[in-house]
Amino acid sequence: MRIGVPREAAADQRLVAATPKTVEQLIKLGYTVAVENDAGARASITDQAYLDAGAELVESSQVWQSDIVITVDAPDLAAVASMNKGATLISRLYPDDAPDFVVAAKEQGITALNLMSVPRISRAQALDVLSSMSNVSGYRGIIEAAEAYAGMFAGQVTAAGSTPPARVFVIGAGVAGLAALGAAGSLGADVRAYDVRSDVAEQIESMGATFVRVDAAAQESADGYASELTDEQEAATMRVYAAESAAADVVVSTALIRGKAPITITAEMVANMKPGSVIVDLAASSGGNCELTEPGKKIVTDNGVTIIGYTDLPGRMPKHTSQLYGTNIVNLLKLMTPEKDGELAVDLEDVIVRGITVTHESSVLWPPPPVQVSAAPAVAPASNPGTQATPEPAVSSPSQNKGRGRLVSAAIAALLLVAAITFSAPAFAMHFTVFVLAVIIGFYVINGVSHALHTPLMAQTNAISGIILVGALLQLGSTDWLVTALAFAAATVASINIFGGFLVTGRMLEMFRKDA
């Protein structure tokens, strides 16, 4: 089958749906690739680069005659009508806002796959376009803020004096928010962040930022998004936004609830901000989180606050954004081309494929069925106020019985340990005391390490296991059978830990290794 890559119709769209690197990957899947002339010109990708990657260059009318057409933005109705019957379109579609497009795709018998509705499950992360675009938006938002801010992000200590670091406050710790706080932190700013989901605090703190805590916080809903706030929660968060924005030099807002942008920064909050401070509204394309945001524009308020409401932040970095977008499509086609024979298989039993399919075989399959992506327990149904619950007899649960059993076992073990120390040689008591102290210290040291550092920590444990292995090998020649047995057991366990650690580390590094 042939994949067509047209030049984007919108004059301000600088992205392209495939790059030379992703073209090579598509060809490895068995497809042929046809690229429209100058399709990548706005992303600084030459036609020759596509030819070198194995693609063929065609005219606009020919590219739409391909078996599969991949685009960044949804094509117009004329382009849909020019596609072959039964062809496949892969793009960022908005079916709810474009019913005419859905009708046209259905009548043409097109299989329309919407990259904006990828289910939020672990298996689909590699083809999640929203995450890719949000990541770029968060990074680029900080770049725009650094350009508009009148000072430096990093604190400076010079012979002429010192300057404090810029204070950056990030609202929302989704993909865009984490990318923004990471970029701001790398520039040396003092970063603080808040999210209505309290369970993301660890992610924020693992990146070196300070999580602003609030008593009232919302929870993640079953579909992976933040749930609606109650009046009490909303009042608490607005107090946080007011206090933090007044003290911040840069505010980055990324809040979205089910695709809608709630107001997080009111006009009154903007009036209380310092002159020269900057607001980057990453939700501007959905209306904006700031009450004064003008989508697509950068404005300066009467009190000197710059509000950036650009809606094309990913397009301002077209080279790498196109690569990320193209890779998302490659990963989707890997899923839908299991035999790597260049034949697309539309398996509607697959939750990912079903979730992104808008039309197929002249049928409308939108909206898709809901997907349960959260492991949060279901809320227990409320009891009927008209009935009175009958009290159940107190019965010990299995967990309670198990807890008592553990307590008894621990007490017996403690008594045996005291007896062993009492009637053993003094040297044993000294060595055992050192052992117990080492266990306690090791437990608290390892337990206090952030999850973000567990991979380098594995290298340290490998080194410790290596020391244990050397010590065990030295004792294997002992004439005491007990010492020899313990040394053999220690050598075996340490070897398993060392080789297992290297195996796990190797597999983790493979995740970050670029394709050859």
XYZ file of C-alpha atoms in Angstrom:
516
model
C 0.000 0.000 0.000
C 1.108 3.566 -0.665
C 1.204 6.294 1.974
C 0.706 9.867 0.797
C 2.154 12.872 2.623
C 0.578 16.119 1.331
C 1.741 19.664 1.948
C -0.443 21.190 4.670
C -3.072 23.516 3.234
C -2.999 26.174 5.973
C -0.443 28.854 5.212
C 0.551 29.165 8.883
C 0.997 25.410 9.459
C 4.721 24.688 9.440
C 4.518 21.021 10.438
C 4.581 18.039 8.107
C 3.210 14.571 8.833
C 6.408 12.688 7.928
C 10.126 13.389 8.032
C 12.909 11.568 6.166
C 13.576 9.464 9.253
C 9.952 8.386 9.644
C 9.735 7.734 5.895
C 12.529 5.187 6.292
C 10.609 3.543 9.135
C 7.414 3.403 7.070
C 9.285 1.766 4.199
C 10.627 -0.861 6.613
C 7.005 -1.706 7.420
C 6.498 -2.600 3.769
C 4.825 0.600 2.566
C 5.782 2.862 -0.308
C 5.735 6.594 0.476
C 4.753 9.454 -1.823
C 5.512 13.006 -0.648
C 4.100 16.125 -2.243
C 6.651 18.585 -3.609
C 7.796 21.084 -0.951
C 5.742 19.314 1.732
C 8.502 19.811 4.298
C 9.778 23.204 3.166
C 8.241 25.080 6.117
C 9.939 22.639 8.513
C 13.310 23.131 6.758
C 13.163 19.659 5.184
C 14.216 19.511 1.537
C 12.713 17.362 -1.190
C 16.128 15.796 -1.699
C 16.118 14.570 1.905
C 12.870 12.725 1.226
C 14.292 11.226 -1.969
C 17.379 10.049 -0.083
C 15.102 8.382 2.470
C 13.399 6.359 -0.281
C 10.234 8.385 -0.910
C 8.948 9.500 -4.289
C 7.945 13.091 -5.009
C 4.508 13.621 -6.562
C 2.090 16.419 -7.352
C -0.779 17.384 -5.055
C -3.438 15.544 -7.072
C -1.437 12.316 -6.945
C -0.710 12.317 -3.230
C -4.438 12.285 -2.398
C -4.864 9.162 -4.538
C -2.781 7.119 -2.086
C -4.153 4.167 -0.130
C -3.290 5.904 3.134
C -3.031 9.677 3.550
C -1.399 11.160 6.644
C -1.795 14.844 7.498
C -1.280 17.165 10.452
C -4.597 18.999 10.191
C -7.925 17.677 8.951
C -8.276 18.160 5.167
C -11.083 20.173 3.655
C -14.118 18.536 2.062
C -12.714 18.890 -1.465
C -9.605 16.942 -0.492
C -11.736 14.231 1.132
C -13.816 13.929 -2.033
C -10.641 13.479 -4.099
C -9.511 10.449 -2.061
C -10.001 6.906 -3.323
C -13.005 4.908 -2.146
C -12.017 2.841 0.858
C -8.794 4.780 1.505
C -7.543 5.573 5.007
C -6.967 9.030 6.481
C -4.809 9.505 9.573
C -4.901 13.010 11.019
C -5.846 15.254 13.921
C -9.603 15.326 13.529
C -12.331 17.080 15.499
C -15.483 15.082 14.643
C -17.692 16.794 17.220
C -16.984 20.199 15.687
C -17.015 19.085 12.042
C -20.150 17.009 11.281
C -19.845 17.811 7.562
C -16.428 16.153 7.497
C -17.810 13.015 9.142
C -20.609 12.810 6.564
C -18.160 13.314 3.688
C -15.800 10.626 4.996
C -18.694 8.208 5.431
C -20.029 8.778 1.917
C -16.546 8.300 0.466
C -16.118 5.062 2.392
C -12.986 6.386 4.058
C -11.523 4.926 7.229
C -10.850 8.099 9.228
C -8.504 7.675 12.201
C -8.420 10.501 14.722
C -5.051 10.968 16.436
C -6.675 13.312 18.972
C -8.672 10.523 20.608
C -5.931 8.034 21.463
C -6.975 6.274 24.712
C -4.896 7.257 27.734
C -3.520 3.795 28.447
C 0.084 2.683 28.843
C 0.142 0.740 25.571
C -0.904 3.837 23.621
C 1.663 6.282 25.004
C 4.013 5.874 22.026
C 1.352 7.134 19.613
C -0.249 9.811 21.791
C -0.102 12.957 19.683
C -1.589 15.106 22.438
C 1.333 14.260 24.720
C 3.886 14.977 21.994
C 2.372 18.357 21.169
C 1.900 19.260 24.834
C 5.517 18.441 25.589
C 6.707 20.822 22.885
C 4.216 23.498 23.967
C 5.466 23.409 27.550
C 9.091 23.713 26.487
C 8.434 26.435 23.910
C 6.236 28.329 26.373
C 9.228 28.777 28.684
C 11.364 29.942 25.765
C 8.746 32.565 24.927
C 8.545 33.588 28.597
C 12.333 33.934 28.846
C 12.318 36.212 25.801
C 9.504 38.403 27.185
C 10.791 38.533 30.776
C 12.940 41.551 31.551
C 15.415 39.616 33.701
C 17.426 36.407 33.817
C 15.958 33.095 34.917
C 19.072 31.950 36.777
C 20.399 33.793 39.798
C 23.803 35.406 39.307
C 26.653 36.069 41.730
C 29.203 38.500 40.326
C 31.749 41.012 41.558
C 29.150 43.700 40.880
C 26.578 42.018 43.108
C 24.037 39.236 42.935
C 20.617 38.780 41.390
C 17.956 36.321 42.588
C 16.560 33.623 40.260
C 13.239 34.219 38.546
C 10.261 32.704 40.319
C 8.144 30.567 38.003
C 4.721 29.238 38.968
C 3.251 26.437 36.829
C -0.465 25.639 36.997
C -1.142 22.044 35.986
C 1.284 19.116 36.060
C 0.220 17.284 32.938
C 2.635 16.699 30.066
C 2.816 20.404 29.175
C 3.184 21.491 32.786
C 5.966 19.026 33.543
C 7.793 20.037 30.366
C 7.477 23.705 31.347
C 8.736 23.259 34.889
C 11.571 21.073 33.626
C 12.658 23.699 31.103
C 12.344 26.518 33.652
C 14.350 24.528 36.189
C 17.091 23.822 33.661
C 17.391 27.581 33.087
C 17.984 28.062 36.810
C 14.596 29.423 37.873
C 12.981 28.848 41.244
C 10.027 26.725 40.145
C 6.803 26.122 42.043
C 3.886 24.124 40.663
C 0.343 23.158 41.572
C -2.142 20.628 40.232
C -5.630 19.841 41.464
C -4.580 16.177 41.479
C -2.565 15.776 44.661
C -1.089 12.460 43.497
C 1.209 14.260 41.018
C 3.177 15.919 43.832
C 5.897 13.277 43.606
C 6.351 13.885 39.868
C 6.721 17.613 40.443
C 9.195 17.232 43.292
C 11.227 14.604 41.422
C 11.998 17.279 38.808
C 13.331 19.692 41.410
C 10.262 21.923 41.686
C 8.252 22.738 44.799
C 4.724 21.380 44.963
C 2.270 23.916 46.382
C -0.031 21.988 48.685
C -3.704 22.747 49.223
C -6.041 20.987 51.630
C -8.865 20.622 49.089
C -7.768 18.722 45.987
C -9.591 16.904 43.217
C -8.903 13.346 42.149
C -8.193 11.797 38.790
C -11.323 10.444 37.132
C -11.649 7.007 35.568
C -10.697 8.240 32.089
C -7.349 9.664 33.226
C -8.307 13.345 33.402
C -8.831 15.644 36.360
C -12.380 15.632 37.663
C -14.568 18.682 38.122
C -13.902 20.791 41.230
C -16.414 21.362 43.968
C -17.122 24.931 45.111
C -14.882 24.433 48.145
C -12.036 23.054 46.041
C -12.357 25.834 43.487
C -12.258 28.519 46.189
C -9.136 26.954 47.732
C -7.316 26.730 44.412
C -8.203 30.294 43.444
C -6.653 31.521 46.699
C -3.493 29.631 45.781
C -3.439 31.086 42.280
C -3.872 34.617 43.623
C -1.058 34.318 46.172
C 1.383 32.542 43.854
C 0.785 34.760 40.809
C 1.335 37.897 42.877
C 4.747 36.626 43.970
C 5.792 35.090 40.628
C 7.827 36.576 37.808
C 6.461 34.060 35.295
C 3.170 32.151 35.447
C 2.558 29.223 33.093
C -1.009 27.935 33.004
C -1.879 24.602 31.372
C -5.203 23.730 33.020
C -7.690 21.743 30.951
C -10.660 19.758 32.205
C -12.019 17.451 29.514
C -10.719 19.732 26.787
C -12.141 22.917 28.317
C -9.991 25.708 29.741
C -11.206 26.903 33.157
C -10.350 30.410 34.338
C -7.395 30.131 36.704
C -6.053 33.698 36.488
C -8.624 36.464 36.827
C -8.227 40.076 35.749
C -7.893 41.013 39.416
C -4.974 38.605 39.822
C -3.270 40.109 36.782
C -3.702 43.579 38.265
C -1.899 42.411 41.420
C 1.082 40.964 39.543
C 4.431 42.730 39.380
C 5.209 44.990 36.414
C 7.398 43.120 33.941
C 6.059 39.718 34.889
C 4.853 37.271 32.236
C 1.868 34.944 31.841
C 2.110 32.096 29.330
C -1.349 30.685 28.653
C -0.833 27.251 27.130
C -4.599 26.701 27.083
C -5.166 29.663 24.760
C -6.311 27.426 21.901
C -9.208 26.267 24.110
C -10.164 29.804 25.139
C -7.460 30.455 27.710
C -6.967 30.100 31.457
C -6.337 33.799 31.921
C -9.346 36.080 31.786
C -7.415 38.611 29.679
C -5.848 36.171 27.204
C -6.315 36.930 23.527
C -5.780 33.630 21.672
C -3.014 33.859 19.096
C -1.621 37.145 20.432
C 0.878 38.569 22.894
C -0.423 41.588 24.785
C 0.823 43.885 27.548
C -1.611 45.050 30.222
C -1.825 48.527 31.697
C 0.263 47.480 34.699
C 3.028 46.036 32.513
C 2.191 42.309 32.601
C 2.876 40.441 29.346
C 0.263 37.802 28.465
C 1.326 35.286 25.799
C -1.601 33.476 24.197
C 0.084 31.872 21.197
C -1.833 28.889 19.824
C 0.905 27.616 17.501
C 3.702 26.849 19.957
C 4.440 23.362 18.522
C 4.614 24.891 15.044
C 7.278 27.338 16.234
C 9.634 24.374 16.514
C 8.600 22.584 13.287
C 11.648 20.417 12.727
C 11.528 18.437 15.955
C 7.751 18.635 16.347
C 7.284 17.104 12.896
C 9.668 14.333 13.887
C 7.669 13.612 17.053
C 4.361 13.736 15.183
C 5.681 11.483 12.423
C 6.967 9.011 15.005
C 3.507 8.856 16.588
C 2.111 7.866 13.187
C 4.856 5.283 12.682
C 4.021 3.709 16.036
C 0.344 3.589 15.080
C 1.137 1.905 11.775
C 3.404 -0.585 13.552
C 0.374 -1.557 15.619
C -1.860 -1.785 12.545
C 0.705 -3.589 10.364
C 1.505 -6.660 12.484
C 2.993 -8.616 9.564
C 5.157 -5.684 8.378
C 3.947 -6.415 4.863
C 2.675 -2.971 3.972
C -0.961 -3.982 4.460
C -3.052 -2.000 6.933
C -5.210 -4.093 9.288
C -8.123 -2.279 10.950
C -8.803 -4.407 14.025
C -11.789 -2.852 15.755
C -11.373 -5.327 18.626
C -8.221 -3.449 19.611
C -9.143 -0.735 22.121
C -6.670 1.728 20.582
C -7.853 1.263 17.000
C -11.490 1.397 18.059
C -10.880 4.538 20.109
C -9.486 6.509 17.158
C -11.815 5.253 14.408
C -14.340 7.883 13.302
C -15.648 6.236 10.134
C -15.053 2.805 8.593
C -16.652 1.022 5.637
C -19.286 3.736 5.195
C -20.290 3.577 8.852
C -19.910 6.258 11.513
C -18.238 4.818 14.630
C -17.960 8.075 16.534
C -18.003 8.595 19.464
C -15.998 5.566 20.633
C -17.009 3.539 23.691
C -15.523 4.767 26.989
C -12.241 3.249 28.092
C -11.461 2.584 31.755
C -7.902 3.822 32.247
C -7.747 4.495 35.973
C -7.099 1.972 38.665
C -8.989 4.089 41.195
C -11.646 2.116 43.054
C -15.234 2.761 42.089
C -17.220 4.999 44.368
C -19.543 3.020 46.601
C -23.224 3.727 45.919
C -24.923 5.949 48.457
C -27.234 4.221 50.842
C -30.936 4.846 50.603
C -31.790 7.503 53.210
C -35.215 5.935 53.637
C -33.832 2.688 54.974
C -31.779 1.976 58.028
C -28.776 -0.261 57.667
C -28.845 -3.381 59.802
C -25.687 -3.648 61.891
C -23.655 -6.740 61.109
C -22.071 -8.830 63.830
C -18.460 -8.058 64.549
C -16.373 -10.690 62.809
C -12.616 -10.717 62.584
C -11.522 -10.186 58.994
C -8.763 -12.344 57.437
C -6.446 -9.321 57.416
C -6.985 -8.802 61.142
C -6.253 -12.474 61.868
C -3.168 -12.287 59.701
C -2.014 -9.173 61.582
C -2.374 -10.950 64.938
C -0.444 -13.944 63.601
C 2.395 -11.706 62.486
C 2.493 -10.009 65.880
C 2.746 -13.364 67.680
C 5.451 -14.564 65.292
C 7.434 -11.358 65.786
C 7.213 -11.728 69.574
C 8.458 -15.337 69.433
C 11.301 -14.366 67.096
C 12.315 -11.533 69.417
C 12.441 -13.901 72.410
C 14.545 -16.409 70.494
C 16.881 -13.640 69.385
C 17.359 -12.384 72.943
C 18.083 -15.925 74.094
C 20.618 -16.470 71.297
C 22.459 -13.248 72.150
C 22.409 -14.032 75.889
C 23.961 -17.496 75.573
C 26.334 -16.806 72.649
C 29.914 -15.600 72.606
C 30.556 -11.850 73.075
C 31.939 -11.601 69.522
C 28.597 -12.765 68.094
C 26.712 -10.050 69.989
C 29.053 -7.386 68.616
C 28.782 -8.608 65.015
C 25.032 -8.972 65.285
C 24.694 -5.417 66.624
C 26.630 -4.112 63.611
C 24.386 -6.167 61.323
C 21.176 -4.781 62.849
C 22.448 -1.190 62.646
C 23.430 -1.717 59.001
C 19.964 -3.036 58.184
C 18.254 -0.075 59.876
C 20.505 2.514 58.217
C 20.202 0.813 54.828
C 16.417 0.717 55.064
C 16.087 4.428 55.796
C 18.715 5.398 53.191
C 17.053 3.405 50.398
C 13.546 4.392 51.494
C 14.484 8.069 51.372
C 15.694 7.959 47.767
C 13.369 9.567 45.213
C 11.853 7.230 42.624
C 13.531 9.270 39.909
C 16.917 8.068 41.243
C 16.128 4.368 41.426
C 17.925 3.590 38.151
C 21.308 5.043 39.222
C 20.684 3.489 42.639
C 20.614 0.098 40.928
C 24.231 0.622 39.852
C 25.160 1.276 43.480
C 23.447 -1.926 44.647
C 25.338 -3.828 41.942
C 28.584 -2.490 43.376
C 27.556 -3.555 46.900
C 26.610 -7.001 45.591
C 30.018 -7.194 43.966
C 31.671 -6.629 47.348
C 29.475 -9.334 48.874
C 30.427 -11.702 46.049
C 34.162 -11.125 46.593
C 33.784 -11.706 50.341
C 31.784 -14.892 49.748
C 34.391 -16.263 47.332
C 37.121 -15.704 49.916
C 35.167 -17.795 52.447
C 34.369 -20.705 50.160
C 37.600 -22.461 51.123
C 36.794 -22.459 54.854
C 37.072 -25.750 56.760
C 33.861 -24.936 58.637
C 30.949 -26.410 56.677
C 28.535 -23.774 57.993
C 30.760 -20.922 56.807
C 31.134 -22.612 53.419
C 27.364 -23.079 53.079
C 26.645 -19.460 53.983
C 29.370 -18.259 51.604
C 27.900 -20.336 48.772
C 24.414 -18.937 49.407
C 25.762 -15.379 49.532
C 27.701 -15.852 46.291
C 24.620 -17.261 44.565
C 22.287 -14.460 45.679
C 24.845 -11.730 44.930
C 25.453 -13.156 41.430
C 21.723 -13.217 40.696
C 21.412 -9.603 41.880
C 24.395 -8.425 39.811
C 23.434 -10.086 36.526
C 19.754 -9.306 37.028
C 20.584 -5.674 37.730
C 22.658 -5.364 34.562
C 19.903 -7.053 32.560
C 17.223 -4.648 33.841
C 19.497 -1.624 33.336
C 20.268 -2.747 29.790
C 16.586 -3.080 28.955
C 15.852 0.370 30.391
C 18.655 1.939 28.343
C 17.209 0.332 25.204
C 14.111 2.493 25.713
C 16.187 5.640 25.203
C 18.407 4.357 22.396
C 17.780 5.891 18.996
C 17.036 3.634 16.050
C 20.037 2.926 13.889
